[in-house]
mmCIF file of C-alpha atoms and ligand atoms in Angstrom:
data_model
loop_
_atom_site.group_PDB
_atom_site.id
_atom_site.type_symbol
_atom_site.label_atom_id
_atom_site.label_comp_id
_atom_site.label_asym_id
_atom_site.label_seq_id
_atom_site.Cartn_x
_atom_site.Cartn_y
_atom_site.Cartn_z
ATOM 1 C CA MET A 129 -1.849 10.052 -18.356
ATOM 2 C CA ARG A 130 -3.709 9.665 -15.191
ATOM 3 C CA LEU A 131 -1.781 7.971 -12.159
ATOM 4 C CA VAL A 132 -2.433 7.607 -8.408
ATOM 5 C CA ASP A 133 0.422 6.285 -6.134
ATOM 6 C CA THR A 134 -1.487 3.945 -3.761
ATOM 7 C CA HIS A 135 1.486 3.351 -1.423
ATOM 8 C CA ALA A 136 4.250 5.699 -0.565
ATOM 9 C CA HIS A 137 6.258 6.388 2.510
ATOM 10 C CA LEU A 138 6.858 10.186 2.160
ATOM 11 C CA CYS A 139 7.577 10.767 5.928
ATOM 12 C CA ASP A 140 10.496 8.550 5.609
ATOM 13 C CA GLU A 141 13.837 10.543 6.591
ATOM 14 C CA GLN A 142 15.224 10.093 3.051
ATOM 15 C CA PHE A 143 12.619 12.679 2.009
ATOM 16 C CA SER A 144 13.099 15.184 4.887
ATOM 17 C CA GLU A 145 14.912 17.885 2.717
ATOM 18 C CA THR A 146 13.111 17.067 -0.525
ATOM 19 C CA VAL A 147 9.509 16.122 0.032
ATOM 20 C CA ASP A 148 8.271 19.338 -1.872
ATOM 21 C CA GLN A 149 10.110 18.624 -5.194
ATOM 22 C CA VAL A 150 9.261 14.892 -4.897
ATOM 23 C CA VAL A 151 5.633 15.668 -4.678
ATOM 24 C CA ALA A 152 5.964 18.468 -7.521
ATOM 25 C CA ARG A 153 7.850 15.858 -9.719
ATOM 26 C CA ALA A 154 4.968 13.380 -9.096
ATOM 27 C CA GLN A 155 2.170 15.995 -10.070
ATOM 28 C CA GLY A 156 4.354 17.106 -13.124
ATOM 29 C CA VAL A 157 4.028 13.378 -14.784
ATOM 30 C CA GLY A 158 0.163 13.202 -13.826
ATOM 31 C CA VAL A 159 0.079 11.447 -10.322
ATOM 32 C CA GLU A 160 -3.065 12.875 -9.176
ATOM 33 C CA ALA A 161 -3.295 11.322 -5.603
ATOM 34 C CA ILE A 162 -0.953 9.734 -3.298
ATOM 35 C CA LEU A 163 -1.604 7.682 -0.438
ATOM 36 C CA ASN A 164 0.951 8.378 2.220
ATOM 37 C CA VAL A 165 1.492 5.287 4.528
ATOM 38 C CA GLY A 166 2.396 5.119 8.069
ATOM 39 C CA THR A 167 4.224 2.390 9.993
ATOM 40 C CA THR A 168 4.333 3.533 13.509
ATOM 41 C CA ARG A 169 2.289 5.819 15.738
ATOM 42 C CA ALA A 170 5.028 8.535 15.206
ATOM 43 C CA SER A 171 5.110 8.257 11.557
ATOM 44 C CA SER A 172 1.345 7.931 11.184
ATOM 45 C CA GLU A 173 1.179 11.395 12.940
ATOM 46 C CA GLU A 174 3.590 12.486 10.665
ATOM 47 C CA CYS A 175 1.823 11.342 7.662
ATOM 48 C CA VAL A 176 -1.316 13.048 8.855
ATOM 49 C CA GLU A 177 0.498 16.450 9.136
ATOM 50 C CA LEU A 178 2.243 16.126 5.798
ATOM 51 C CA VAL A 179 -0.936 15.343 3.761
ATOM 52 C CA LYS A 180 -2.572 18.442 5.316
ATOM 53 C CA ARG A 181 -0.149 20.531 3.197
ATOM 54 C CA PHE A 182 -1.278 18.757 -0.067
ATOM 55 C CA PRO A 183 -4.795 18.514 -1.070
ATOM 56 C CA HIS A 184 -4.291 15.570 -3.277
ATOM 57 C CA MET A 185 -2.600 13.546 -0.596
ATOM 58 C CA ARG A 186 -4.353 11.323 2.057
ATOM 59 C CA ALA A 187 -2.861 9.249 4.888
ATOM 60 C CA ALA A 188 -3.010 5.725 6.093
ATOM 61 C CA VAL A 189 -2.553 5.246 9.739
ATOM 62 C CA GLY A 190 -0.989 2.237 11.547
ATOM 63 C CA ILE A 191 1.695 0.088 12.988
ATOM 64 C CA HIS A 192 3.750 -2.127 10.650
ATOM 65 C CA PRO A 193 4.096 -5.920 11.488
ATOM 66 C CA ASN A 194 7.735 -5.135 11.769
ATOM 67 C CA TYR A 195 7.122 -2.415 14.564
ATOM 68 C CA GLY A 196 4.459 -3.938 16.752
ATOM 69 C CA HIS A 197 6.859 -4.938 19.483
ATOM 70 C CA LEU A 198 8.120 -1.301 19.689
ATOM 71 C CA ALA A 199 4.800 0.148 20.177
ATOM 72 C CA GLU A 200 4.382 1.908 23.507
ATOM 73 C CA ALA A 201 1.260 1.298 25.653
ATOM 74 C CA ASP A 202 -1.101 4.208 24.464
ATOM 75 C CA ASP A 203 0.220 3.964 20.698
ATOM 76 C CA TRP A 204 -2.833 1.912 19.687
ATOM 77 C CA ALA A 205 -5.094 4.479 21.312
ATOM 78 C CA LYS A 206 -3.582 7.252 19.264
ATOM 79 C CA ILE A 207 -3.885 5.411 16.026
ATOM 80 C CA GLU A 208 -7.615 5.025 16.763
ATOM 81 C CA LYS A 209 -8.023 8.687 17.519
ATOM 82 C CA LEU A 210 -5.768 9.504 14.103
ATOM 83 C CA ALA A 211 -8.189 7.142 12.303
ATOM 84 C CA GLU A 212 -11.248 9.574 12.984
ATOM 85 C CA LEU A 213 -9.483 12.386 10.765
ATOM 86 C CA PRO A 214 -10.991 13.071 7.487
ATOM 87 C CA VAL A 215 -7.467 13.186 5.782
ATOM 88 C CA VAL A 216 -7.200 9.367 6.505
ATOM 89 C CA ALA A 217 -8.224 7.410 3.738
ATOM 90 C CA ALA A 218 -7.044 3.969 5.013
ATOM 91 C CA ILE A 219 -5.956 1.900 7.979
ATOM 92 C CA GLY A 220 -2.374 0.246 7.876
ATOM 93 C CA GLU A 221 0.220 -0.500 7.034
ATOM 94 C CA THR A 222 -0.685 -3.839 8.864
ATOM 95 C CA GLY A 223 -0.208 -7.476 7.913
ATOM 96 C CA LEU A 224 2.296 -10.288 8.627
ATOM 97 C CA ASP A 225 6.107 -10.639 8.067
ATOM 98 C CA ARG A 226 8.177 -13.942 8.701
ATOM 99 C CA TYR A 227 11.171 -12.411 6.822
ATOM 100 C CA TRP A 228 12.229 -10.088 9.633
ATOM 101 C CA GLN A 229 12.300 -11.912 13.007
ATOM 102 C CA ASP A 230 12.052 -8.988 15.360
ATOM 103 C CA CYS A 231 8.344 -8.727 16.130
ATOM 104 C CA PRO A 232 6.825 -11.904 17.862
ATOM 105 C CA TRP A 233 4.167 -13.806 15.741
ATOM 106 C CA GLU A 234 1.528 -13.375 18.406
ATOM 107 C CA THR A 235 2.227 -9.473 18.548
ATOM 108 C CA GLN A 236 1.816 -9.489 14.550
ATOM 109 C CA THR A 237 -1.441 -11.346 14.625
ATOM 110 C CA ASP A 238 -2.836 -9.317 17.517
ATOM 111 C CA TYR A 239 -2.207 -5.985 15.833
ATOM 112 C CA PHE A 240 -3.456 -7.387 12.491
ATOM 113 C CA GLU A 241 -6.951 -8.133 13.841
ATOM 114 C CA ARG A 242 -6.989 -4.647 15.601
ATOM 115 C CA HIS A 243 -6.303 -2.989 12.465
ATOM 116 C CA ILE A 244 -9.198 -4.998 10.754
ATOM 117 C CA ALA A 245 -11.433 -4.212 13.515
ATOM 118 C CA LEU A 246 -10.550 -0.468 13.207
ATOM 119 C CA ALA A 247 -11.176 -0.563 9.635
ATOM 120 C CA HIS A 248 -14.623 -2.010 10.184
ATOM 121 C CA LYS A 249 -15.412 0.572 12.752
ATOM 122 C CA THR A 250 -14.289 3.532 10.537
ATOM 123 C CA SER A 251 -15.410 2.244 7.258
ATOM 124 C CA LEU A 252 -12.041 2.458 5.835
ATOM 125 C CA PRO A 253 -9.978 0.027 3.749
ATOM 126 C CA ILE A 254 -6.957 -1.714 5.085
ATOM 127 C CA VAL A 255 -3.537 -1.769 3.562
ATOM 128 C CA VAL A 256 -1.882 -5.269 3.917
ATOM 129 C CA HIS A 257 1.757 -5.992 3.971
ATOM 130 C CA SER A 258 2.721 -9.823 3.334
ATOM 131 C CA ARG A 259 6.361 -11.097 3.243
ATOM 132 C CA ASP A 260 7.474 -14.769 3.548
ATOM 133 C CA CYS A 261 4.299 -15.900 4.989
ATOM 134 C CA ASP A 262 2.051 -16.906 2.126
ATOM 135 C CA ALA A 263 0.009 -19.979 4.023
ATOM 136 C CA GLU A 264 -0.275 -18.013 7.217
ATOM 137 C CA MET A 265 -1.693 -14.960 5.438
ATOM 138 C CA VAL A 266 -4.333 -16.801 3.514
ATOM 139 C CA ALA A 267 -5.333 -18.759 6.626
ATOM 140 C CA PHE A 268 -5.429 -15.532 8.722
ATOM 141 C CA LEU A 269 -7.362 -13.595 6.193
ATOM 142 C CA SER A 270 -9.739 -16.453 5.639
ATOM 143 C CA THR A 271 -10.499 -16.671 9.222
ATOM 144 C CA ILE A 272 -10.597 -13.217 10.350
ATOM 145 C CA LEU A 273 -11.599 -11.263 7.408
ATOM 146 C CA PRO A 274 -15.270 -12.583 7.208
ATOM 147 C CA ARG A 275 -15.926 -11.641 10.769
ATOM 148 C CA TYR A 276 -15.737 -7.958 9.497
ATOM 149 C CA ASN A 277 -17.156 -6.012 6.760
ATOM 150 C CA VAL A 278 -13.714 -4.661 5.438
ATOM 151 C CA LYS A 279 -12.156 -4.279 2.176
ATOM 152 C CA GLY A 280 -8.494 -3.530 1.344
ATOM 153 C CA VAL A 281 -5.391 -4.171 -0.831
ATOM 154 C CA MET A 282 -2.336 -6.470 -0.893
ATOM 155 C CA HIS A 283 0.218 -3.933 -1.408
ATOM 156 C CA SER A 284 3.490 -4.870 -3.196
ATOM 157 C CA PHE A 285 2.090 -8.110 -4.246
ATOM 158 C CA VAL A 286 4.704 -10.673 -5.129
ATOM 159 C CA SER A 287 3.153 -14.229 -4.317
ATOM 160 C CA THR A 288 1.559 -16.857 -6.366
ATOM 161 C CA TRP A 289 -1.713 -16.984 -8.295
ATOM 162 C CA GLU A 290 -3.041 -19.305 -5.715
ATOM 163 C CA VAL A 291 -2.384 -16.921 -2.978
ATOM 164 C CA CYS A 292 -3.671 -14.088 -5.114
ATOM 165 C CA ARG A 293 -6.958 -15.818 -6.044
ATOM 166 C CA ALA A 294 -7.575 -16.442 -2.372
ATOM 167 C CA CYS A 295 -7.100 -12.654 -1.584
ATOM 168 C CA LEU A 296 -9.420 -11.758 -4.413
ATOM 169 C CA ASP A 297 -12.203 -14.129 -3.170
ATOM 170 C CA LEU A 298 -12.012 -12.358 0.042
ATOM 171 C CA GLY A 299 -12.516 -8.959 -1.653
ATOM 172 C CA MET A 300 -9.279 -7.708 -1.791
ATOM 173 C CA TYR A 301 -7.443 -5.507 -4.405
ATOM 174 C CA ILE A 302 -4.031 -6.387 -5.679
ATOM 175 C CA SER A 303 -1.573 -3.813 -5.875
ATOM 176 C CA PHE A 304 1.789 -3.966 -7.882
ATOM 177 C CA ALA A 305 5.034 -2.228 -7.200
ATOM 178 C CA GLY A 306 8.400 -2.053 -8.783
ATOM 179 C CA GLN A 307 9.029 -5.847 -8.675
ATOM 180 C CA LEU A 308 6.535 -6.081 -11.642
ATOM 181 C CA THR A 309 9.182 -4.307 -13.698
ATOM 182 C CA TYR A 310 12.269 -6.708 -12.914
ATOM 183 C CA LYS A 311 13.437 -9.086 -15.546
ATOM 184 C CA LYS A 312 13.109 -12.029 -13.435
ATOM 185 C CA GLN A 313 9.535 -11.525 -12.445
ATOM 186 C CA THR A 314 7.957 -13.388 -15.274
ATOM 187 C CA ALA A 315 5.643 -15.278 -12.815
ATOM 188 C CA LEU A 316 4.556 -12.143 -11.177
ATOM 189 C CA ARG A 317 3.726 -10.596 -14.624
ATOM 190 C CA GLU A 318 1.906 -13.862 -15.495
ATOM 191 C CA VAL A 319 -0.292 -13.270 -12.056
ATOM 192 C CA ALA A 320 -0.817 -9.752 -12.985
ATOM 193 C CA SER A 321 -2.334 -10.593 -16.274
ATOM 194 C CA LYS A 322 -4.903 -12.805 -14.566
ATOM 195 C CA VAL A 323 -6.306 -10.372 -11.850
ATOM 196 C CA PRO A 324 -9.726 -9.116 -12.697
ATOM 197 C CA VAL A 325 -9.375 -5.617 -14.141
ATOM 198 C CA ASP A 326 -11.555 -3.983 -11.498
ATOM 199 C CA ARG A 327 -9.030 -5.185 -8.650
ATOM 200 C CA LEU A 328 -5.758 -3.808 -10.146
ATOM 201 C CA LEU A 329 -3.702 -1.104 -8.520
ATOM 202 C CA VAL A 330 -0.272 0.384 -8.713
ATOM 203 C CA GLU A 331 2.123 1.895 -6.235
ATOM 204 C CA THR A 332 5.722 2.616 -5.696
ATOM 205 C CA ASP A 333 6.238 1.761 -2.080
ATOM 206 C CA SER A 334 8.648 4.689 -2.067
ATOM 207 C CA PRO A 335 11.394 5.116 -0.851
ATOM 208 C CA TYR A 336 11.862 1.295 -1.673
ATOM 209 C CA LEU A 337 11.604 -0.899 -4.886
ATOM 210 C CA SER A 338 12.723 1.446 -7.510
ATOM 211 C CA PRO A 339 11.458 0.159 -10.864
ATOM 212 C CA GLU A 340 13.128 -0.515 -14.097
ATOM 213 C CA PRO A 341 14.581 1.167 -15.919
ATOM 214 C CA GLN A 342 15.394 3.278 -12.941
ATOM 215 C CA ARG A 343 16.065 0.481 -10.657
ATOM 216 C CA SER A 344 19.386 1.908 -9.379
ATOM 217 C CA LEU A 345 18.008 5.414 -8.573
ATOM 218 C CA ARG A 346 17.091 5.598 -4.859
ATOM 219 C CA PRO A 347 15.267 6.640 -2.963
ATOM 220 C CA ASN A 348 12.201 5.652 -5.126
ATOM 221 C CA GLU A 349 9.583 8.297 -5.459
ATOM 222 C CA PRO A 350 5.934 8.471 -6.665
ATOM 223 C CA ALA A 351 6.698 9.923 -9.991
ATOM 224 C CA ARG A 352 8.157 6.682 -11.176
ATOM 225 C CA VAL A 353 4.935 4.752 -10.621
ATOM 226 C CA CYS A 354 4.507 5.232 -14.363
ATOM 227 C CA HIS A 355 7.127 2.552 -15.072
ATOM 228 C CA THR A 356 5.077 -0.110 -13.047
ATOM 229 C CA LEU A 357 1.837 1.127 -14.827
ATOM 230 C CA ASP A 358 3.648 0.680 -18.212
ATOM 231 C CA VAL A 359 4.738 -3.016 -17.452
ATOM 232 C CA LEU A 360 1.078 -3.625 -16.231
ATOM 233 C CA ALA A 361 -0.315 -2.270 -19.534
ATOM 234 C CA GLN A 362 2.099 -4.238 -21.699
ATOM 235 C CA THR A 363 1.231 -7.239 -19.635
ATOM 236 C CA ARG A 364 -2.629 -6.631 -20.010
ATOM 237 C CA LEU A 365 -2.186 -5.561 -23.617
ATOM 238 C CA VAL A 366 -3.837 -2.215 -23.247
ATOM 239 C CA SER A 367 -2.317 1.295 -23.618
ATOM 240 C CA PRO A 368 -0.618 2.834 -20.708
ATOM 241 C CA GLU A 369 -3.432 5.817 -20.937
ATOM 242 C CA LYS A 370 -6.046 3.133 -20.690
ATOM 243 C CA MET A 371 -4.478 1.232 -17.752
ATOM 244 C CA GLY A 372 -3.968 4.706 -16.165
ATOM 245 C CA GLU A 373 -7.699 5.217 -16.195
ATOM 246 C CA ILE A 374 -8.484 1.730 -14.990
ATOM 247 C CA THR A 375 -6.121 1.898 -11.814
ATOM 248 C CA THR A 376 -7.300 5.402 -11.029
ATOM 249 C CA GLU A 377 -10.604 4.578 -11.106
ATOM 250 C CA ASN A 378 -9.955 1.404 -9.010
ATOM 251 C CA ALA A 379 -8.038 3.507 -6.561
ATOM 252 C CA TYR A 380 -10.873 5.919 -6.103
ATOM 253 C CA ARG A 381 -13.345 3.266 -5.632
ATOM 254 C CA LEU A 382 -11.137 1.329 -2.816
ATOM 255 C CA PHE A 383 -10.066 4.656 -1.099
ATOM 256 C CA PRO A 384 -12.814 7.069 -1.718
ATOM 257 C CA ARG A 385 -11.277 9.800 0.307
ATOM 258 C CA LEU A 386 -8.236 9.804 -1.992
ATOM 259 C CA ALA A 387 -10.735 11.085 -4.677
ATOM 260 C CA GLY A 388 -11.199 14.208 -2.766
ATOM 261 C CA GLY A 389 -8.152 16.063 -3.784
ATOM 262 C CA GLN A 390 -7.845 19.176 -6.087
ATOM 263 C CA ASN A 391 -6.761 17.172 -8.954
ATOM 264 C CA ALA A 392 -9.118 14.375 -8.729
ATOM 265 C CA PRO A 393 -12.355 14.436 -11.258
HETATM 266 ZN ZN1 ZN B 236 5.039 0.202 2.696
#
């Protein structure tokens, strides 16, 4: 079974003692690449350092929309510097968030466009977070993205088909996390059944979003991406092995630098 976890936060403090075992367990079930995603200048630096230890891991560097207001004056310049490193495979996590109210909206949109511009400049894809802001996200992406030559992923996608289709039309990939496995998320599985097969990705968003049937096990970890993949396969009426092939190929197409690891073909 081939698997790629396209979104994990392995520099979260919950993994500080266990990261080697966590990575080994993932490799044990066939996870052949992991994108380790930063959320601040400091965590982006840590992500870069961590992935240097694992040939099948790459980093995403950026400032998460919930942390923009905490960034210091030279943090963005440091992110731009990190983005030049060959172990960096994506720009993010960036995006918009109306659920948490801490970061002013203007700060969020300012940083979001900076990430898109940096992705354009470095020819790297963006990793987009969107929470409780469907209309604003579609409006922002529709306005800003066409100004740049940038592709990316809507990570942990949980919105409607209408939002999904708008993102697809803009060239974005759609990544599903543990929510896809939750009993109540029938509408989300319906969305997942309609996404073009060459735009589907899976992720864990570790340490968050533990999938069924291990929802109570925390922290979540990349080895459990197989559960989300299984549900996606059922939804699409194909075997898990086939869906593993499809999502792995898609991951390497969107994130070419992820494919450079020792376990990759
Ligand atoms: Zn994340």
